[in-house]
Amino acid sequence: MNNTPIITFSQSNKGKRVLVCDGYVYHLNKSCSKVKYWRCENRLCAAVIHTDINDQFKVRKGDHSSHLSSPEHIEILSLKSNIKQRVVTEATPIGRIYDEEVAKAQLSQTALSIVASAQDAKSSLNRIRRLETPLLPKSCRFDIPTLYNHTINVERFLLYDKMRRNKRILIFATDDQLRVLFKAKHILMD
């Protein structure tokens, strides 16, 4: 009979890879040329898992006699990882991303009671998004990231980008916005 436990991987709050096995979370303690050593996230616990370099289970040592497993913690860890991934890759408002992911995760009652509210998580998620947002350019010679060339619905957004004598003209608009503009009887400019 095969007693090999099922291991999965997730991300910690700090973005590091963690191993999940039987309701317990393990952090990478040491990595050698052939073996990775994972220790229980509870520092008082002596439980460790060894995997090969390809993350295949090799051996488990020690037990978790000093603490209980926390499946809710693992649910929330997975939820946070999914939210952070979307915050970095999408321009959708953070509150909406948070609410959608909480609904999609189908958390247990216990996990729902301990997960942070969207308002509480907003400042840290804003910080994560700011780290991924390009810095303001110091000159007009810069490339516009592809994220800003199209809308969320993958419609053209950057209409015009020309540079003449160290001056740059950028025009942003969707085709729908242009249709509305051209149908208008009066156009006011500033």
mmCIF file with all atom_site columns, C-alpha atoms in Angstrom:
data_model
loop_
_atom_site.group_PDB
_atom_site.id
_atom_site.type_symbol
_atom_site.label_atom_id
_atom_site.label_alt_id
_atom_site.label_comp_id
_atom_site.label_asym_id
_atom_site.label_entity_id
_atom_site.label_seq_id
_atom_site.pdbx_PDB_ins_code
_atom_site.Cartn_x
_atom_site.Cartn_y
_atom_site.Cartn_z
_atom_site.occupancy
_atom_site.B_iso_or_equiv
_atom_site.pdbx_formal_charge
_atom_site.auth_seq_id
_atom_site.auth_comp_id
_atom_site.auth_asym_id
_atom_site.auth_atom_id
_atom_site.pdbx_PDB_model_num
ATOM 1   C CA . MET A 1 1   ? 0.000   0.000  0.000   1.00 0.00 ? 1   MET A CA 1
ATOM 2   C CA . ASN A 1 2   ? 1.265   3.450  -0.914  1.00 0.00 ? 2   ASN A CA 1
ATOM 3   C CA . ASN A 1 3   ? 1.361   5.872  2.052   1.00 0.00 ? 3   ASN A CA 1
ATOM 4   C CA . THR A 1 4   ? 2.758   8.783  0.060   1.00 0.00 ? 4   THR A CA 1
ATOM 5   C CA . PRO A 1 5   ? 0.955   11.944 1.212   1.00 0.00 ? 5   PRO A CA 1
ATOM 6   C CA . ILE A 1 6   ? -0.502  14.351 -1.314  1.00 0.00 ? 6   ILE A CA 1
ATOM 7   C CA . ILE A 1 7   ? 1.473   17.579 -1.404  1.00 0.00 ? 7   ILE A CA 1
ATOM 8   C CA . THR A 1 8   ? 0.488   20.821 -3.087  1.00 0.00 ? 8   THR A CA 1
ATOM 9   C CA . PHE A 1 9   ? 2.147   24.202 -3.335  1.00 0.00 ? 9   PHE A CA 1
ATOM 10  C CA . SER A 1 10  ? 0.902   27.713 -2.662  1.00 0.00 ? 10  SER A CA 1
ATOM 11  C CA . GLN A 1 11  ? 2.354   31.149 -1.922  1.00 0.00 ? 11  GLN A CA 1
ATOM 12  C CA . SER A 1 12  ? 2.985   32.704 1.461   1.00 0.00 ? 12  SER A CA 1
ATOM 13  C CA . ASN A 1 13  ? 1.916   36.253 2.311   1.00 0.00 ? 13  ASN A CA 1
ATOM 14  C CA . LYS A 1 14  ? 5.382   37.401 1.262   1.00 0.00 ? 14  LYS A CA 1
ATOM 15  C CA . GLY A 1 15  ? 5.152   35.679 -2.125  1.00 0.00 ? 15  GLY A CA 1
ATOM 16  C CA . LYS A 1 16  ? 7.398   32.751 -1.253  1.00 0.00 ? 16  LYS A CA 1
ATOM 17  C CA . ARG A 1 17  ? 6.526   29.207 -2.256  1.00 0.00 ? 17  ARG A CA 1
ATOM 18  C CA . VAL A 1 18  ? 5.139   26.988 0.516   1.00 0.00 ? 18  VAL A CA 1
ATOM 19  C CA . LEU A 1 19  ? 4.354   23.277 0.633   1.00 0.00 ? 19  LEU A CA 1
ATOM 20  C CA . VAL A 1 20  ? 0.951   22.127 1.903   1.00 0.00 ? 20  VAL A CA 1
ATOM 21  C CA . CYS A 1 21  ? 0.502   18.593 3.233   1.00 0.00 ? 21  CYS A CA 1
ATOM 22  C CA . ASP A 1 22  ? -2.321  17.113 5.350   1.00 0.00 ? 22  ASP A CA 1
ATOM 23  C CA . GLY A 1 23  ? -3.559  20.525 6.496   1.00 0.00 ? 23  GLY A CA 1
ATOM 24  C CA . TYR A 1 24  ? -0.123  21.822 7.519   1.00 0.00 ? 24  TYR A CA 1
ATOM 25  C CA . VAL A 1 25  ? 2.023   24.443 5.802   1.00 0.00 ? 25  VAL A CA 1
ATOM 26  C CA . TYR A 1 26  ? 5.784   24.013 5.364   1.00 0.00 ? 26  TYR A CA 1
ATOM 27  C CA . HIS A 1 27  ? 8.356   26.650 4.423   1.00 0.00 ? 27  HIS A CA 1
ATOM 28  C CA . LEU A 1 28  ? 11.512  25.883 2.448   1.00 0.00 ? 28  LEU A CA 1
ATOM 29  C CA . ASN A 1 29  ? 14.317  25.601 4.978   1.00 0.00 ? 29  ASN A CA 1
ATOM 30  C CA . LYS A 1 30  ? 17.188  24.564 2.731   1.00 0.00 ? 30  LYS A CA 1
ATOM 31  C CA . SER A 1 31  ? 17.732  23.436 -0.841  1.00 0.00 ? 31  SER A CA 1
ATOM 32  C CA . CYS A 1 32  ? 20.626  21.247 -1.973  1.00 0.00 ? 32  CYS A CA 1
ATOM 33  C CA . SER A 1 33  ? 21.495  19.824 -5.369  1.00 0.00 ? 33  SER A CA 1
ATOM 34  C CA . LYS A 1 34  ? 19.201  16.790 -4.922  1.00 0.00 ? 34  LYS A CA 1
ATOM 35  C CA . VAL A 1 35  ? 16.929  17.480 -1.936  1.00 0.00 ? 35  VAL A CA 1
ATOM 36  C CA . LYS A 1 36  ? 14.724  20.308 -0.640  1.00 0.00 ? 36  LYS A CA 1
ATOM 37  C CA . TYR A 1 37  ? 14.138  20.476 3.116   1.00 0.00 ? 37  TYR A CA 1
ATOM 38  C CA . TRP A 1 38  ? 10.792  21.902 4.250   1.00 0.00 ? 38  TRP A CA 1
ATOM 39  C CA . ARG A 1 39  ? 9.985   22.745 7.889   1.00 0.00 ? 39  ARG A CA 1
ATOM 40  C CA . CYS A 1 40  ? 6.605   23.324 9.507   1.00 0.00 ? 40  CYS A CA 1
ATOM 41  C CA . GLU A 1 41  ? 5.604   26.988 9.562   1.00 0.00 ? 41  GLU A CA 1
ATOM 42  C CA . ASN A 1 42  ? 5.121   26.742 13.332  1.00 0.00 ? 42  ASN A CA 1
ATOM 43  C CA . ARG A 1 43  ? 8.642   27.354 14.648  1.00 0.00 ? 43  ARG A CA 1
ATOM 44  C CA . LEU A 1 44  ? 8.004   25.251 17.772  1.00 0.00 ? 44  LEU A CA 1
ATOM 45  C CA . CYS A 1 45  ? 7.102   22.208 15.653  1.00 0.00 ? 45  CYS A CA 1
ATOM 46  C CA . ALA A 1 46  ? 9.771   19.682 14.665  1.00 0.00 ? 46  ALA A CA 1
ATOM 47  C CA . ALA A 1 47  ? 7.934   18.245 11.637  1.00 0.00 ? 47  ALA A CA 1
ATOM 48  C CA . VAL A 1 48  ? 9.868   18.315 8.353   1.00 0.00 ? 48  VAL A CA 1
ATOM 49  C CA . ILE A 1 49  ? 9.349   17.028 4.823   1.00 0.00 ? 49  ILE A CA 1
ATOM 50  C CA . HIS A 1 50  ? 12.024  16.222 2.272   1.00 0.00 ? 50  HIS A CA 1
ATOM 51  C CA . THR A 1 51  ? 11.318  16.439 -1.460  1.00 0.00 ? 51  THR A CA 1
ATOM 52  C CA . ASP A 1 52  ? 13.551  15.902 -4.438  1.00 0.00 ? 52  ASP A CA 1
ATOM 53  C CA . ILE A 1 53  ? 14.567  18.840 -6.599  1.00 0.00 ? 53  ILE A CA 1
ATOM 54  C CA . ASN A 1 54  ? 11.454  18.240 -8.781  1.00 0.00 ? 54  ASN A CA 1
ATOM 55  C CA . ASP A 1 55  ? 9.172   18.573 -5.720  1.00 0.00 ? 55  ASP A CA 1
ATOM 56  C CA . GLN A 1 56  ? 8.377   14.864 -5.478  1.00 0.00 ? 56  GLN A CA 1
ATOM 57  C CA . PHE A 1 57  ? 7.800   13.619 -1.916  1.00 0.00 ? 57  PHE A CA 1
ATOM 58  C CA . LYS A 1 58  ? 10.690  11.647 -0.386  1.00 0.00 ? 58  LYS A CA 1
ATOM 59  C CA . VAL A 1 59  ? 10.256  11.433 3.382   1.00 0.00 ? 59  VAL A CA 1
ATOM 60  C CA . ARG A 1 60  ? 8.402   12.981 6.331   1.00 0.00 ? 60  ARG A CA 1
ATOM 61  C CA . LYS A 1 61  ? 9.939   13.211 9.813   1.00 0.00 ? 61  LYS A CA 1
ATOM 62  C CA . GLY A 1 62  ? 8.478   14.316 13.126  1.00 0.00 ? 62  GLY A CA 1
ATOM 63  C CA . ASP A 1 63  ? 4.882   15.015 14.012  1.00 0.00 ? 63  ASP A CA 1
ATOM 64  C CA . HIS A 1 64  ? 2.708   18.000 14.805  1.00 0.00 ? 64  HIS A CA 1
ATOM 65  C CA . SER A 1 65  ? 2.036   17.175 18.435  1.00 0.00 ? 65  SER A CA 1
ATOM 66  C CA . SER A 1 66  ? 2.486   20.799 19.526  1.00 0.00 ? 66  SER A CA 1
ATOM 67  C CA . HIS A 1 67  ? -0.329  22.230 17.343  1.00 0.00 ? 67  HIS A CA 1
ATOM 68  C CA . LEU A 1 68  ? -3.393  21.324 15.282  1.00 0.00 ? 68  LEU A CA 1
ATOM 69  C CA . SER A 1 69  ? -3.805  21.629 11.533  1.00 0.00 ? 69  SER A CA 1
ATOM 70  C CA . SER A 1 70  ? -5.612  24.673 10.209  1.00 0.00 ? 70  SER A CA 1
ATOM 71  C CA . PRO A 1 71  ? -7.435  24.008 6.928   1.00 0.00 ? 71  PRO A CA 1
ATOM 72  C CA . GLU A 1 72  ? -8.933  27.508 7.133   1.00 0.00 ? 72  GLU A CA 1
ATOM 73  C CA . HIS A 1 73  ? -5.438  28.989 7.071   1.00 0.00 ? 73  HIS A CA 1
ATOM 74  C CA . ILE A 1 74  ? -4.720  27.060 3.865   1.00 0.00 ? 74  ILE A CA 1
ATOM 75  C CA . GLU A 1 75  ? -7.985  28.246 2.268   1.00 0.00 ? 75  GLU A CA 1
ATOM 76  C CA . ILE A 1 76  ? -7.111  31.859 3.079   1.00 0.00 ? 76  ILE A CA 1
ATOM 77  C CA . LEU A 1 77  ? -3.518  31.394 1.843   1.00 0.00 ? 77  LEU A CA 1
ATOM 78  C CA . SER A 1 78  ? -4.847  30.188 -1.511  1.00 0.00 ? 78  SER A CA 1
ATOM 79  C CA . LEU A 1 79  ? -7.398  33.019 -1.648  1.00 0.00 ? 79  LEU A CA 1
ATOM 80  C CA . LYS A 1 80  ? -4.744  35.675 -0.969  1.00 0.00 ? 80  LYS A CA 1
ATOM 81  C CA . SER A 1 81  ? -2.471  34.204 -3.628  1.00 0.00 ? 81  SER A CA 1
ATOM 82  C CA . ASN A 1 82  ? -5.256  34.347 -6.240  1.00 0.00 ? 82  ASN A CA 1
ATOM 83  C CA . ILE A 1 83  ? -6.186  37.910 -5.277  1.00 0.00 ? 83  ILE A CA 1
ATOM 84  C CA . LYS A 1 84  ? -2.574  39.129 -5.469  1.00 0.00 ? 84  LYS A CA 1
ATOM 85  C CA . GLN A 1 85  ? -2.134  37.486 -8.873  1.00 0.00 ? 85  GLN A CA 1
ATOM 86  C CA . ARG A 1 86  ? -5.193  39.289 -10.239 1.00 0.00 ? 86  ARG A CA 1
ATOM 87  C CA . VAL A 1 87  ? -4.266  42.634 -8.631  1.00 0.00 ? 87  VAL A CA 1
ATOM 88  C CA . VAL A 1 88  ? -0.891  42.538 -10.387 1.00 0.00 ? 88  VAL A CA 1
ATOM 89  C CA . THR A 1 89  ? -2.188  41.452 -13.809 1.00 0.00 ? 89  THR A CA 1
ATOM 90  C CA . GLU A 1 90  ? -5.532  43.287 -14.074 1.00 0.00 ? 90  GLU A CA 1
ATOM 91  C CA . ALA A 1 91  ? -6.600  46.921 -13.892 1.00 0.00 ? 91  ALA A CA 1
ATOM 92  C CA . THR A 1 92  ? -9.960  45.977 -12.333 1.00 0.00 ? 92  THR A CA 1
ATOM 93  C CA . PRO A 1 93  ? -10.724 47.848 -9.083  1.00 0.00 ? 93  PRO A CA 1
ATOM 94  C CA . ILE A 1 94  ? -9.258  46.061 -6.071  1.00 0.00 ? 94  ILE A CA 1
ATOM 95  C CA . GLY A 1 95  ? -12.547 45.914 -4.169  1.00 0.00 ? 95  GLY A CA 1
ATOM 96  C CA . ARG A 1 96  ? -14.237 44.132 -7.065  1.00 0.00 ? 96  ARG A CA 1
ATOM 97  C CA . ILE A 1 97  ? -11.350 41.656 -7.464  1.00 0.00 ? 97  ILE A CA 1
ATOM 98  C CA . TYR A 1 98  ? -11.470 40.919 -3.743  1.00 0.00 ? 98  TYR A CA 1
ATOM 99  C CA . ASP A 1 99  ? -15.236 40.347 -3.694  1.00 0.00 ? 99  ASP A CA 1
ATOM 100 C CA . GLU A 1 100 ? -15.156 38.160 -6.832  1.00 0.00 ? 100 GLU A CA 1
ATOM 101 C CA . GLU A 1 101 ? -12.345 35.979 -5.496  1.00 0.00 ? 101 GLU A CA 1
ATOM 102 C CA . VAL A 1 102 ? -13.989 35.533 -2.077  1.00 0.00 ? 102 VAL A CA 1
ATOM 103 C CA . ALA A 1 103 ? -17.223 34.477 -3.800  1.00 0.00 ? 103 ALA A CA 1
ATOM 104 C CA . LYS A 1 104 ? -15.375 32.143 -6.179  1.00 0.00 ? 104 LYS A CA 1
ATOM 105 C CA . ALA A 1 105 ? -13.314 30.515 -3.395  1.00 0.00 ? 105 ALA A CA 1
ATOM 106 C CA . GLN A 1 106 ? -16.406 29.157 -1.606  1.00 0.00 ? 106 GLN A CA 1
ATOM 107 C CA . LEU A 1 107 ? -14.701 29.405 1.765   1.00 0.00 ? 107 LEU A CA 1
ATOM 108 C CA . SER A 1 108 ? -15.880 27.480 4.802   1.00 0.00 ? 108 SER A CA 1
ATOM 109 C CA . GLN A 1 109 ? -17.799 29.360 7.511   1.00 0.00 ? 109 GLN A CA 1
ATOM 110 C CA . THR A 1 110 ? -14.719 29.381 9.740   1.00 0.00 ? 110 THR A CA 1
ATOM 111 C CA . ALA A 1 111 ? -12.500 30.772 6.973   1.00 0.00 ? 111 ALA A CA 1
ATOM 112 C CA . LEU A 1 112 ? -15.095 33.434 6.126   1.00 0.00 ? 112 LEU A CA 1
ATOM 113 C CA . SER A 1 113 ? -15.163 34.549 9.745   1.00 0.00 ? 113 SER A CA 1
ATOM 114 C CA . ILE A 1 114 ? -11.397 35.107 9.899   1.00 0.00 ? 114 ILE A CA 1
ATOM 115 C CA . VAL A 1 115 ? -10.675 36.439 6.401   1.00 0.00 ? 115 VAL A CA 1
ATOM 116 C CA . ALA A 1 116 ? -10.007 40.192 6.262   1.00 0.00 ? 116 ALA A CA 1
ATOM 117 C CA . SER A 1 117 ? -12.643 42.463 4.764   1.00 0.00 ? 117 SER A CA 1
ATOM 118 C CA . ALA A 1 118 ? -12.020 44.094 1.388   1.00 0.00 ? 118 ALA A CA 1
ATOM 119 C CA . GLN A 1 119 ? -11.529 47.452 3.123   1.00 0.00 ? 119 GLN A CA 1
ATOM 120 C CA . ASP A 1 120 ? -8.885  46.031 5.489   1.00 0.00 ? 120 ASP A CA 1
ATOM 121 C CA . ALA A 1 121 ? -6.973  44.340 2.667   1.00 0.00 ? 121 ALA A CA 1
ATOM 122 C CA . LYS A 1 122 ? -7.135  47.306 0.290   1.00 0.00 ? 122 LYS A CA 1
ATOM 123 C CA . SER A 1 123 ? -4.033  49.190 1.477   1.00 0.00 ? 123 SER A CA 1
ATOM 124 C CA . SER A 1 124 ? -1.693  46.207 1.179   1.00 0.00 ? 124 SER A CA 1
ATOM 125 C CA . LEU A 1 125 ? -3.163  45.262 -2.217  1.00 0.00 ? 125 LEU A CA 1
ATOM 126 C CA . ASN A 1 126 ? -2.764  48.868 -3.410  1.00 0.00 ? 126 ASN A CA 1
ATOM 127 C CA . ARG A 1 127 ? 0.899   48.704 -2.383  1.00 0.00 ? 127 ARG A CA 1
ATOM 128 C CA . ILE A 1 128 ? 1.366   45.493 -4.391  1.00 0.00 ? 128 ILE A CA 1
ATOM 129 C CA . ARG A 1 129 ? -0.247  47.101 -7.438  1.00 0.00 ? 129 ARG A CA 1
ATOM 130 C CA . ARG A 1 130 ? 1.882   50.264 -7.071  1.00 0.00 ? 130 ARG A CA 1
ATOM 131 C CA . LEU A 1 131 ? 5.063   48.171 -7.097  1.00 0.00 ? 131 LEU A CA 1
ATOM 132 C CA . GLU A 1 132 ? 4.006   46.769 -10.485 1.00 0.00 ? 132 GLU A CA 1
ATOM 133 C CA . THR A 1 133 ? 2.938   50.124 -11.941 1.00 0.00 ? 133 THR A CA 1
ATOM 134 C CA . PRO A 1 134 ? 5.660   51.755 -14.054 1.00 0.00 ? 134 PRO A CA 1
ATOM 135 C CA . LEU A 1 135 ? 7.332   54.878 -12.650 1.00 0.00 ? 135 LEU A CA 1
ATOM 136 C CA . LEU A 1 136 ? 6.494   58.253 -14.131 1.00 0.00 ? 136 LEU A CA 1
ATOM 137 C CA . PRO A 1 137 ? 8.894   58.980 -16.994 1.00 0.00 ? 137 PRO A CA 1
ATOM 138 C CA . LYS A 1 138 ? 11.480  61.738 -16.647 1.00 0.00 ? 138 LYS A CA 1
ATOM 139 C CA . SER A 1 139 ? 11.508  62.516 -20.383 1.00 0.00 ? 139 SER A CA 1
ATOM 140 C CA . CYS A 1 140 ? 9.155   62.052 -23.321 1.00 0.00 ? 140 CYS A CA 1
ATOM 141 C CA . ARG A 1 141 ? 11.266  59.197 -24.705 1.00 0.00 ? 141 ARG A CA 1
ATOM 142 C CA . PHE A 1 142 ? 9.740   56.060 -23.237 1.00 0.00 ? 142 PHE A CA 1
ATOM 143 C CA . ASP A 1 143 ? 7.807   53.031 -24.391 1.00 0.00 ? 143 ASP A CA 1
ATOM 144 C CA . ILE A 1 144 ? 4.189   52.748 -23.371 1.00 0.00 ? 144 ILE A CA 1
ATOM 145 C CA . PRO A 1 145 ? 3.598   49.340 -21.763 1.00 0.00 ? 145 PRO A CA 1
ATOM 146 C CA . THR A 1 146 ? 1.209   47.104 -23.699 1.00 0.00 ? 146 THR A CA 1
ATOM 147 C CA . LEU A 1 147 ? -1.123  47.082 -20.691 1.00 0.00 ? 147 LEU A CA 1
ATOM 148 C CA . TYR A 1 148 ? -1.977  50.720 -21.523 1.00 0.00 ? 148 TYR A CA 1
ATOM 149 C CA . ASN A 1 149 ? -2.388  50.219 -25.293 1.00 0.00 ? 149 ASN A CA 1
ATOM 150 C CA . HIS A 1 150 ? -5.700  48.363 -24.929 1.00 0.00 ? 150 HIS A CA 1
ATOM 151 C CA . THR A 1 151 ? -8.725  48.428 -22.646 1.00 0.00 ? 151 THR A CA 1
ATOM 152 C CA . ILE A 1 152 ? -9.708  45.573 -20.332 1.00 0.00 ? 152 ILE A CA 1
ATOM 153 C CA . ASN A 1 153 ? -11.961 44.306 -23.158 1.00 0.00 ? 153 ASN A CA 1
ATOM 154 C CA . VAL A 1 154 ? -8.913  44.242 -25.490 1.00 0.00 ? 154 VAL A CA 1
ATOM 155 C CA . GLU A 1 155 ? -10.155 47.199 -27.532 1.00 0.00 ? 155 GLU A CA 1
ATOM 156 C CA . ARG A 1 156 ? -7.681  49.667 -29.012 1.00 0.00 ? 156 ARG A CA 1
ATOM 157 C CA . PHE A 1 157 ? -7.032  52.528 -26.581 1.00 0.00 ? 157 PHE A CA 1
ATOM 158 C CA . LEU A 1 158 ? -3.831  54.247 -27.779 1.00 0.00 ? 158 LEU A CA 1
ATOM 159 C CA . LEU A 1 159 ? -4.844  55.981 -31.014 1.00 0.00 ? 159 LEU A CA 1
ATOM 160 C CA . TYR A 1 160 ? -1.881  58.198 -31.743 1.00 0.00 ? 160 TYR A CA 1
ATOM 161 C CA . ASP A 1 161 ? 1.726   58.356 -30.560 1.00 0.00 ? 161 ASP A CA 1
ATOM 162 C CA . LYS A 1 162 ? 4.093   60.710 -32.404 1.00 0.00 ? 162 LYS A CA 1
ATOM 163 C CA . MET A 1 163 ? 7.157   62.693 -31.410 1.00 0.00 ? 163 MET A CA 1
ATOM 164 C CA . ARG A 1 164 ? 8.412   65.873 -33.077 1.00 0.00 ? 164 ARG A CA 1
ATOM 165 C CA . ARG A 1 165 ? 11.248  68.052 -31.849 1.00 0.00 ? 165 ARG A CA 1
ATOM 166 C CA . ASN A 1 166 ? 11.329  66.592 -28.310 1.00 0.00 ? 166 ASN A CA 1
ATOM 167 C CA . LYS A 1 167 ? 7.556   66.989 -27.933 1.00 0.00 ? 167 LYS A CA 1
ATOM 168 C CA . ARG A 1 168 ? 5.262   64.018 -27.839 1.00 0.00 ? 168 ARG A CA 1
ATOM 169 C CA . ILE A 1 169 ? 1.576   63.754 -28.635 1.00 0.00 ? 169 ILE A CA 1
ATOM 170 C CA . LEU A 1 170 ? -0.414  60.868 -27.173 1.00 0.00 ? 170 LEU A CA 1
ATOM 171 C CA . ILE A 1 171 ? -4.097  60.385 -27.919 1.00 0.00 ? 171 ILE A CA 1
ATOM 172 C CA . PHE A 1 172 ? -6.091  57.826 -25.945 1.00 0.00 ? 172 PHE A CA 1
ATOM 173 C CA . ALA A 1 173 ? -9.681  56.880 -26.813 1.00 0.00 ? 173 ALA A CA 1
ATOM 174 C CA . THR A 1 174 ? -11.820 53.850 -27.587 1.00 0.00 ? 174 THR A CA 1
ATOM 175 C CA . ASP A 1 175 ? -13.803 53.535 -30.807 1.00 0.00 ? 175 ASP A CA 1
ATOM 176 C CA . ASP A 1 176 ? -17.041 53.955 -28.816 1.00 0.00 ? 176 ASP A CA 1
ATOM 177 C CA . GLN A 1 177 ? -15.768 57.203 -27.305 1.00 0.00 ? 177 GLN A CA 1
ATOM 178 C CA . LEU A 1 178 ? -14.882 58.494 -30.786 1.00 0.00 ? 178 LEU A CA 1
ATOM 179 C CA . ARG A 1 179 ? -18.361 57.631 -32.129 1.00 0.00 ? 179 ARG A CA 1
ATOM 180 C CA . VAL A 1 180 ? -19.932 59.636 -29.280 1.00 0.00 ? 180 VAL A CA 1
ATOM 181 C CA . LEU A 1 181 ? -17.539 62.529 -29.967 1.00 0.00 ? 181 LEU A CA 1
ATOM 182 C CA . PHE A 1 182 ? -18.311 62.651 -33.700 1.00 0.00 ? 182 PHE A CA 1
ATOM 183 C CA . LYS A 1 183 ? -22.090 62.525 -33.107 1.00 0.00 ? 183 LYS A CA 1
ATOM 184 C CA . ALA A 1 184 ? -21.961 65.509 -30.739 1.00 0.00 ? 184 ALA A CA 1
ATOM 185 C CA . LYS A 1 185 ? -23.365 68.821 -32.005 1.00 0.00 ? 185 LYS A CA 1
ATOM 186 C CA . HIS A 1 186 ? -20.976 70.878 -29.865 1.00 0.00 ? 186 HIS A CA 1
ATOM 187 C CA . ILE A 1 187 ? -17.436 70.093 -28.819 1.00 0.00 ? 187 ILE A CA 1
ATOM 188 C CA . LEU A 1 188 ? -15.838 72.118 -26.037 1.00 0.00 ? 188 LEU A CA 1
ATOM 189 C CA . MET A 1 189 ? -12.060 72.067 -25.644 1.00 0.00 ? 189 MET A CA 1
ATOM 190 C CA . ASP A 1 190 ? -9.789  73.150 -22.872 1.00 0.00 ? 190 ASP A CA 1
#
